[in-house]
Amino acid sequence: MAFEFILSSIEGAVGVITLNRPKVLNALSPELIGELGAALGEFEANPEVGAAVLTGGPRVFAAGADIGDMVERSPVDQLTRDQTGRWAPLTSFSKPLLAAVNGYALGGGCEIALMCDLIIAGDSARFGQPEINLGVIPGAGGTQRWPRTAGKYVAMEVNLTGAPISAQRAFQLGLVNKVVPAEVTIEVAKRLARRIAEKPPLALRLAKEAVNAALETPLQQGLAAERRSFYFLFATEDQKEGMRAFLEKRRGRFKGR
Ligand code: HXC
């Protein structure tokens, strides 16, 4: 599929999406978000894709939703255009999704990063929710995912001041997995994605689902769901292969069955 506002490619077992509106710092127009969803849909359906990397390129991740597109909107416009519903493919994507963040990840850009499963940040990365400066608040998870990750007080700070935090501080808060020199952010993310993509796909899918469930369910319910998935995986060829390969001292060859 040809896209106008993103670049999408498949490199081995890794799907790569690059947001591509450099003149407006990858501002997230509805069209861009639609293309992002379509590209993720293609990766979802393609069994060759084991994991995906989402990046904004070397300079900026995304400076948020497109303010020019939003300025004159009414609440009814917002509701009927279902601005936030368009973002759903990011959270329903069943394969590991890594964000490779250089420069600004602001507003909706930050929210997209927080929807990913792992975040590799270049040392230039800045994460923030400046919506408050525009007279609004985040609309795609900024007030909900920050407290779950960084705690109430940091969440209050970023949401009430609008000031971004550095890559290093984000790392200290557990918001990003790794900080690397900005020149290698994308390569480091791809390398990690390649390593993850070698793992058994069904186990990856259920591991992702189980970790996400931990943020939404009471402990006993989460543990029960985890156990069911653990037992279920014994029905897969990959479980037999993985355990036999260990015992035979060789690498497992996984099929996603
Ligand atoms: C539209 C944007 C934009 C945005 C930048 N641009 N961010 N256009 N929407 N979110 C445009 C600028 O207008 C400018 O266009 C060009 O990109 C370069 O930006 P500059 O401001 O000149 O760059 P710089 O001085 O380096 O400052 C970078 C910046 C600043 C700090 C990131 O651009 C900024 O504050 N942007 C807005 C960030 C923001 O408020 N994000 C939250 C949006 S609301 P021209 O034509 O002048 O060259 C949101 C809600 C999510 O995200 C809701 C989800 C449902």
JSON list of N, CA and C and ligand atoms in Angstrom, two decimals, residues 21-25 27-28 59-60 63-70 78 83-84 87 104 106-109 111 129-131 133-134 136-140, ligand 1:
[
{"chain": "A", "resi": 21, "resn": "ARG", "atom": "N", "xyz": [6.11, 13.64, 8.03]},
{"chain": "A", "resi": 21, "resn": "ARG", "atom": "CA", "xyz": [5.68, 15.02, 7.71]},
{"chain": "A", "resi": 21, "resn": "ARG", "atom": "C", "xyz": [6.72, 15.97, 8.31]},
{"chain": "A", "resi": 22, "resn": "PRO", "atom": "N", "xyz": [7.95, 15.92, 7.79]},
{"chain": "A", "resi": 22, "resn": "PRO", "atom": "CA", "xyz": [9.05, 16.63, 8.45]},
{"chain": "A", "resi": 22, "resn": "PRO", "atom": "C", "xyz": [8.82, 18.13, 8.58]},
{"chain": "A", "resi": 23, "resn": "LYS", "atom": "N", "xyz": [8.11, 18.74, 7.61]},
{"chain": "A", "resi": 23, "resn": "LYS", "atom": "CA", "xyz": [7.94, 20.21, 7.66]},
{"chain": "A", "resi": 23, "resn": "LYS", "atom": "C", "xyz": [7.16, 20.65, 8.89]},
{"chain": "A", "resi": 24, "resn": "VAL", "atom": "N", "xyz": [6.28, 19.79, 9.40]},
{"chain": "A", "resi": 24, "resn": "VAL", "atom": "CA", "xyz": [5.50, 20.15, 10.59]},
{"chain": "A", "resi": 24, "resn": "VAL", "atom": "C", "xyz": [5.85, 19.23, 11.76]},
{"chain": "A", "resi": 25, "resn": "LEU", "atom": "N", "xyz": [7.10, 18.78, 11.77]},
{"chain": "A", "resi": 25, "resn": "LEU", "atom": "CA", "xyz": [7.61, 17.95, 12.87]},
{"chain": "A", "resi": 25, "resn": "LEU", "atom": "C", "xyz": [6.72, 16.73, 13.12]},
{"chain": "A", "resi": 27, "resn": "ALA", "atom": "N", "xyz": [3.59, 16.33, 12.73]},
{"chain": "A", "resi": 27, "resn": "ALA", "atom": "CA", "xyz": [2.29, 16.58, 13.37]},
{"chain": "A", "resi": 27, "resn": "ALA", "atom": "C", "xyz": [1.29, 15.53, 12.87]},
{"chain": "A", "resi": 28, "resn": "LEU", "atom": "N", "xyz": [0.49, 15.06, 13.82]},
{"chain": "A", "resi": 28, "resn": "LEU", "atom": "CA", "xyz": [-0.33, 13.87, 13.58]},
{"chain": "A", "resi": 28, "resn": "LEU", "atom": "C", "xyz": [-1.70, 14.26, 13.03]},
{"chain": "A", "resi": 59, "resn": "ARG", "atom": "N", "xyz": [15.33, 13.14, 13.61]},
{"chain": "A", "resi": 59, "resn": "ARG", "atom": "CA", "xyz": [15.30, 14.48, 14.21]},
{"chain": "A", "resi": 59, "resn": "ARG", "atom": "C", "xyz": [14.17, 14.66, 15.22]},
{"chain": "A", "resi": 60, "resn": "VAL", "atom": "N", "xyz": [13.00, 14.13, 14.89]},
{"chain": "A", "resi": 60, "resn": "VAL", "atom": "CA", "xyz": [11.84, 14.38, 15.74]},
{"chain": "A", "resi": 60, "resn": "VAL", "atom": "C", "xyz": [10.94, 13.14, 15.69]},
{"chain": "A", "resi": 63, "resn": "ALA", "atom": "N", "xyz": [5.44, 16.07, 17.05]},
{"chain": "A", "resi": 63, "resn": "ALA", "atom": "CA", "xyz": [5.14, 17.23, 17.90]},
{"chain": "A", "resi": 63, "resn": "ALA", "atom": "C", "xyz": [3.67, 17.29, 18.27]},
{"chain": "A", "resi": 64, "resn": "GLY", "atom": "N", "xyz": [2.97, 16.17, 18.13]},
{"chain": "A", "resi": 64, "resn": "GLY", "atom": "CA", "xyz": [1.59, 16.12, 18.61]},
{"chain": "A", "resi": 64, "resn": "GLY", "atom": "C", "xyz": [0.57, 16.16, 17.50]},
{"chain": "A", "resi": 65, "resn": "ALA", "atom": "N", "xyz": [-0.69, 16.16, 17.91]},
{"chain": "A", "resi": 65, "resn": "ALA", "atom": "CA", "xyz": [-1.77, 16.25, 16.92]},
{"chain": "A", "resi": 65, "resn": "ALA", "atom": "C", "xyz": [-1.63, 17.56, 16.16]},
{"chain": "A", "resi": 66, "resn": "ASP", "atom": "N", "xyz": [-2.15, 17.57, 14.94]},
{"chain": "A", "resi": 66, "resn": "ASP", "atom": "CA", "xyz": [-2.00, 18.73, 14.07]},
{"chain": "A", "resi": 66, "resn": "ASP", "atom": "C", "xyz": [-2.90, 19.86, 14.57]},
{"chain": "A", "resi": 67, "resn": "ILE", "atom": "N", "xyz": [-2.27, 20.90, 15.09]},
{"chain": "A", "resi": 67, "resn": "ILE", "atom": "CA", "xyz": [-3.02, 21.99, 15.73]},
{"chain": "A", "resi": 67, "resn": "ILE", "atom": "C", "xyz": [-3.82, 22.76, 14.68]},
{"chain": "A", "resi": 68, "resn": "GLY", "atom": "N", "xyz": [-3.26, 22.89, 13.49]},
{"chain": "A", "resi": 68, "resn": "GLY", "atom": "CA", "xyz": [-3.97, 23.56, 12.40]},
{"chain": "A", "resi": 68, "resn": "GLY", "atom": "C", "xyz": [-5.27, 22.83, 12.06]},
{"chain": "A", "resi": 69, "resn": "ASP", "atom": "N", "xyz": [-5.22, 21.53, 12.14]},
{"chain": "A", "resi": 69, "resn": "ASP", "atom": "CA", "xyz": [-6.42, 20.73, 11.84]},
{"chain": "A", "resi": 69, "resn": "ASP", "atom": "C", "xyz": [-7.47, 20.84, 12.94]},
{"chain": "A", "resi": 70, "resn": "MET", "atom": "N", "xyz": [-6.99, 21.12, 14.18]},
{"chain": "A", "resi": 70, "resn": "MET", "atom": "CA", "xyz": [-7.93, 21.07, 15.32]},
{"chain": "A", "resi": 70, "resn": "MET", "atom": "C", "xyz": [-8.54, 22.41, 15.69]},
{"chain": "A", "resi": 78, "resn": "GLN", "atom": "N", "xyz": [-15.30, 16.69, 16.70]},
{"chain": "A", "resi": 78, "resn": "GLN", "atom": "CA", "xyz": [-14.35, 15.76, 17.29]},
{"chain": "A", "resi": 78, "resn": "GLN", "atom": "C", "xyz": [-14.99, 14.38, 17.47]},
{"chain": "A", "resi": 83, "resn": "GLN", "atom": "N", "xyz": [-11.77, 11.20, 16.48]},
{"chain": "A", "resi": 83, "resn": "GLN", "atom": "CA", "xyz": [-10.32, 11.42, 16.41]},
{"chain": "A", "resi": 83, "resn": "GLN", "atom": "C", "xyz": [-9.55, 10.34, 17.18]},
{"chain": "A", "resi": 84, "resn": "THR", "atom": "N", "xyz": [-10.04, 10.02, 18.38]},
{"chain": "A", "resi": 84, "resn": "THR", "atom": "CA", "xyz": [-9.25, 9.08, 19.18]},
{"chain": "A", "resi": 84, "resn": "THR", "atom": "C", "xyz": [-9.45, 7.64, 18.74]},
{"chain": "A", "resi": 87, "resn": "TRP", "atom": "N", "xyz": [-6.93, 5.93, 16.63]},
{"chain": "A", "resi": 87, "resn": "TRP", "atom": "CA", "xyz": [-5.65, 5.52, 17.22]},
{"chain": "A", "resi": 87, "resn": "TRP", "atom": "C", "xyz": [-5.70, 4.06, 17.68]},
{"chain": "A", "resi": 104, "resn": "TYR", "atom": "N", "xyz": [11.58, 15.64, 19.82]},
{"chain": "A", "resi": 104, "resn": "TYR", "atom": "CA", "xyz": [10.31, 15.83, 20.53]},
{"chain": "A", "resi": 104, "resn": "TYR", "atom": "C", "xyz": [9.33, 14.68, 20.34]},
{"chain": "A", "resi": 106, "resn": "LEU", "atom": "N", "xyz": [5.79, 14.89, 21.73]},
{"chain": "A", "resi": 106, "resn": "LEU", "atom": "CA", "xyz": [4.93, 15.80, 22.50]},
{"chain": "A", "resi": 106, "resn": "LEU", "atom": "C", "xyz": [3.46, 15.52, 22.22]},
{"chain": "A", "resi": 107, "resn": "GLY", "atom": "N", "xyz": [2.63, 15.76, 23.23]},
{"chain": "A", "resi": 107, "resn": "GLY", "atom": "CA", "xyz": [1.19, 15.62, 23.05]},
{"chain": "A", "resi": 107, "resn": "GLY", "atom": "C", "xyz": [0.86, 14.22, 22.54]},
{"chain": "A", "resi": 108, "resn": "GLY", "atom": "N", "xyz": [0.11, 14.19, 21.43]},
{"chain": "A", "resi": 108, "resn": "GLY", "atom": "CA", "xyz": [-0.23, 12.90, 20.82]},
{"chain": "A", "resi": 108, "resn": "GLY", "atom": "C", "xyz": [1.00, 12.09, 20.45]},
{"chain": "A", "resi": 109, "resn": "GLY", "atom": "N", "xyz": [2.11, 12.77, 20.16]},
{"chain": "A", "resi": 109, "resn": "GLY", "atom": "CA", "xyz": [3.36, 12.05, 19.84]},
{"chain": "A", "resi": 109, "resn": "GLY", "atom": "C", "xyz": [3.86, 11.27, 21.04]},
{"chain": "A", "resi": 111, "resn": "GLU", "atom": "N", "xyz": [1.93, 10.34, 23.48]},
{"chain": "A", "resi": 111, "resn": "GLU", "atom": "CA", "xyz": [0.92, 9.31, 23.76]},
{"chain": "A", "resi": 111, "resn": "GLU", "atom": "C", "xyz": [1.12, 8.09, 22.87]},
{"chain": "A", "resi": 129, "resn": "GLN", "atom": "N", "xyz": [3.62, 16.59, 27.57]},
{"chain": "A", "resi": 129, "resn": "GLN", "atom": "CA", "xyz": [2.19, 16.79, 27.26]},
{"chain": "A", "resi": 129, "resn": "GLN", "atom": "C", "xyz": [1.89, 18.30, 27.33]},
{"chain": "A", "resi": 130, "resn": "PRO", "atom": "N", "xyz": [2.20, 19.03, 26.25]},
{"chain": "A", "resi": 130, "resn": "PRO", "atom": "CA", "xyz": [2.00, 20.49, 26.29]},
{"chain": "A", "resi": 130, "resn": "PRO", "atom": "C", "xyz": [0.57, 20.93, 26.01]},
{"chain": "A", "resi": 131, "resn": "GLU", "atom": "N", "xyz": [-0.38, 20.01, 25.98]},
{"chain": "A", "resi": 131, "resn": "GLU", "atom": "CA", "xyz": [-1.77, 20.38, 25.65]},
{"chain": "A", "resi": 131, "resn": "GLU", "atom": "C", "xyz": [-2.29, 21.50, 26.53]},
{"chain": "A", "resi": 133, "resn": "ASN", "atom": "N", "xyz": [-0.98, 24.12, 27.42]},
{"chain": "A", "resi": 133, "resn": "ASN", "atom": "CA", "xyz": [-0.68, 25.44, 26.86]},
{"chain": "A", "resi": 133, "resn": "ASN", "atom": "C", "xyz": [-1.66, 25.84, 25.76]},
{"chain": "A", "resi": 134, "resn": "LEU", "atom": "N", "xyz": [-2.42, 24.86, 25.26]},
{"chain": "A", "resi": 134, "resn": "LEU", "atom": "CA", "xyz": [-3.37, 25.11, 24.17]},
{"chain": "A", "resi": 134, "resn": "LEU", "atom": "C", "xyz": [-4.80, 25.22, 24.71]},
{"chain": "A", "resi": 136, "resn": "VAL", "atom": "N", "xyz": [-6.31, 22.80, 26.39]},
{"chain": "A", "resi": 136, "resn": "VAL", "atom": "CA", "xyz": [-6.96, 21.48, 26.45]},
{"chain": "A", "resi": 136, "resn": "VAL", "atom": "C", "xyz": [-6.14, 20.54, 27.33]},
{"chain": "A", "resi": 137, "resn": "ILE", "atom": "N", "xyz": [-6.53, 19.28, 27.33]},
{"chain": "A", "resi": 137, "resn": "ILE", "atom": "CA", "xyz": [-5.75, 18.26, 28.03]},
{"chain": "A", "resi": 137, "resn": "ILE", "atom": "C", "xyz": [-5.48, 17.13, 27.04]},
{"chain": "A", "resi": 138, "resn": "PRO", "atom": "N", "xyz": [-4.62, 16.19, 27.37]},
{"chain": "A", "resi": 138, "resn": "PRO", "atom": "CA", "xyz": [-4.38, 15.08, 26.44]},
{"chain": "A", "resi": 138, "resn": "PRO", "atom": "C", "xyz": [-5.67, 14.33, 26.13]},
{"chain": "A", "resi": 139, "resn": "GLY", "atom": "N", "xyz": [-5.73, 13.77, 24.93]},
{"chain": "A", "resi": 139, "resn": "GLY", "atom": "CA", "xyz": [-6.95, 13.06, 24.53]},
{"chain": "A", "resi": 139, "resn": "GLY", "atom": "C", "xyz": [-6.70, 11.62, 24.12]},
{"chain": "A", "resi": 140, "resn": "ALA", "atom": "N", "xyz": [-5.46, 11.18, 24.19]},
{"chain": "A", "resi": 140, "resn": "ALA", "atom": "CA", "xyz": [-5.16, 9.80, 23.76]},
{"chain": "A", "resi": 140, "resn": "ALA", "atom": "C", "xyz": [-4.32, 9.08, 24.82]},
{"chain": "B", "resi": 1, "resn": "HXC", "atom": "C1", "xyz": [0.85, 21.59, 13.61]},
{"chain": "B", "resi": 1, "resn": "HXC", "atom": "C2", "xyz": [3.07, 21.98, 14.06]},
{"chain": "B", "resi": 1, "resn": "HXC", "atom": "C3", "xyz": [2.95, 21.28, 15.27]},
{"chain": "B", "resi": 1, "resn": "HXC", "atom": "C4", "xyz": [1.69, 20.70, 15.61]},
{"chain": "B", "resi": 1, "resn": "HXC", "atom": "C5", "xyz": [4.97, 22.00, 15.08]},
{"chain": "B", "resi": 1, "resn": "HXC", "atom": "N1", "xyz": [4.33, 22.40, 13.99]},
{"chain": "B", "resi": 1, "resn": "HXC", "atom": "N2", "xyz": [4.17, 21.31, 15.88]},
{"chain": "B", "resi": 1, "resn": "HXC", "atom": "N3", "xyz": [2.02, 22.12, 13.24]},
{"chain": "B", "resi": 1, "resn": "HXC", "atom": "N4", "xyz": [0.67, 20.90, 14.73]},
{"chain": "B", "resi": 1, "resn": "HXC", "atom": "N5", "xyz": [1.50, 19.97, 16.72]},
{"chain": "B", "resi": 1, "resn": "HXC", "atom": "C6", "xyz": [4.88, 23.18, 12.87]},
{"chain": "B", "resi": 1, "resn": "HXC", "atom": "C7", "xyz": [5.13, 24.63, 13.25]},
{"chain": "B", "resi": 1, "resn": "HXC", "atom": "O1", "xyz": [3.95, 25.36, 13.15]},
{"chain": "B", "resi": 1, "resn": "HXC", "atom": "C8", "xyz": [6.15, 25.03, 12.23]},
{"chain": "B", "resi": 1, "resn": "HXC", "atom": "O2", "xyz": [5.50, 25.26, 11.00]},
{"chain": "B", "resi": 1, "resn": "HXC", "atom": "C9", "xyz": [6.98, 23.75, 12.04]},
{"chain": "B", "resi": 1, "resn": "HXC", "atom": "O3", "xyz": [6.15, 22.68, 12.52]},
{"chain": "B", "resi": 1, "resn": "HXC", "atom": "C10", "xyz": [8.26, 23.78, 12.84]},
{"chain": "B", "resi": 1, "resn": "HXC", "atom": "O4", "xyz": [7.92, 24.07, 14.19]},
{"chain": "B", "resi": 1, "resn": "HXC", "atom": "P1", "xyz": [8.61, 25.24, 15.06]},
{"chain": "B", "resi": 1, "resn": "HXC", "atom": "O5", "xyz": [7.66, 25.58, 16.14]},
{"chain": "B", "resi": 1, "resn": "HXC", "atom": "O6", "xyz": [9.08, 26.34, 14.18]},
{"chain": "B", "resi": 1, "resn": "HXC", "atom": "O7", "xyz": [9.88, 24.45, 15.60]},
{"chain": "B", "resi": 1, "resn": "HXC", "atom": "P2", "xyz": [10.67, 24.72, 16.96]},
{"chain": "B", "resi": 1, "resn": "HXC", "atom": "O8", "xyz": [10.87, 26.18, 17.20]},
{"chain": "B", "resi": 1, "resn": "HXC", "atom": "O9", "xyz": [11.87, 23.83, 16.87]},
{"chain": "B", "resi": 1, "resn": "HXC", "atom": "O10", "xyz": [9.72, 24.18, 18.12]},
{"chain": "B", "resi": 1, "resn": "HXC", "atom": "C11", "xyz": [9.42, 22.82, 18.20]},
{"chain": "B", "resi": 1, "resn": "HXC", "atom": "C12", "xyz": [8.24, 22.58, 19.16]},
{"chain": "B", "resi": 1, "resn": "HXC", "atom": "C13", "xyz": [7.04, 23.48, 18.72]},
{"chain": "B", "resi": 1, "resn": "HXC", "atom": "C14", "xyz": [8.66, 22.92, 20.58]},
{"chain": "B", "resi": 1, "resn": "HXC", "atom": "C15", "xyz": [7.89, 21.10, 19.09]},
{"chain": "B", "resi": 1, "resn": "HXC", "atom": "O11", "xyz": [6.81, 23.29, 17.32]},
{"chain": "B", "resi": 1, "resn": "HXC", "atom": "C16", "xyz": [5.77, 23.18, 19.46]},
{"chain": "B", "resi": 1, "resn": "HXC", "atom": "O12", "xyz": [5.59, 23.58, 20.61]},
{"chain": "B", "resi": 1, "resn": "HXC", "atom": "N6", "xyz": [4.84, 22.49, 18.76]},
{"chain": "B", "resi": 1, "resn": "HXC", "atom": "C17", "xyz": [3.52, 22.21, 19.33]},
{"chain": "B", "resi": 1, "resn": "HXC", "atom": "C18", "xyz": [3.59, 21.11, 20.34]},
{"chain": "B", "resi": 1, "resn": "HXC", "atom": "C19", "xyz": [2.22, 20.82, 20.95]},
{"chain": "B", "resi": 1, "resn": "HXC", "atom": "O13", "xyz": [1.57, 21.72, 21.52]},
{"chain": "B", "resi": 1, "resn": "HXC", "atom": "N7", "xyz": [1.77, 19.57, 20.85]},
{"chain": "B", "resi": 1, "resn": "HXC", "atom": "C20", "xyz": [0.46, 19.15, 21.37]},
{"chain": "B", "resi": 1, "resn": "HXC", "atom": "C21", "xyz": [-0.59, 19.24, 20.30]},
{"chain": "B", "resi": 1, "resn": "HXC", "atom": "S1", "xyz": [-2.17, 18.81, 20.90]},
{"chain": "B", "resi": 1, "resn": "HXC", "atom": "P3", "xyz": [5.92, 26.55, 10.08]},
{"chain": "B", "resi": 1, "resn": "HXC", "atom": "O14", "xyz": [4.90, 26.54, 8.99]},
{"chain": "B", "resi": 1, "resn": "HXC", "atom": "O15", "xyz": [5.88, 27.74, 10.96]},
{"chain": "B", "resi": 1, "resn": "HXC", "atom": "O16", "xyz": [7.31, 26.21, 9.62]},
{"chain": "B", "resi": 1, "resn": "HXC", "atom": "C22", "xyz": [-2.16, 17.13, 20.93]},
{"chain": "B", "resi": 1, "resn": "HXC", "atom": "C23", "xyz": [-3.45, 16.50, 21.38]},
{"chain": "B", "resi": 1, "resn": "HXC", "atom": "C24", "xyz": [-3.48, 15.03, 21.12]},
{"chain": "B", "resi": 1, "resn": "HXC", "atom": "O17", "xyz": [-1.23, 16.48, 20.61]},
{"chain": "B", "resi": 1, "resn": "HXC", "atom": "C25", "xyz": [-4.91, 14.55, 21.05]},
{"chain": "B", "resi": 1, "resn": "HXC", "atom": "C26", "xyz": [-5.00, 13.09, 20.71]},
{"chain": "B", "resi": 1, "resn": "HXC", "atom": "C27", "xyz": [-6.40, 12.61, 20.43]}
]
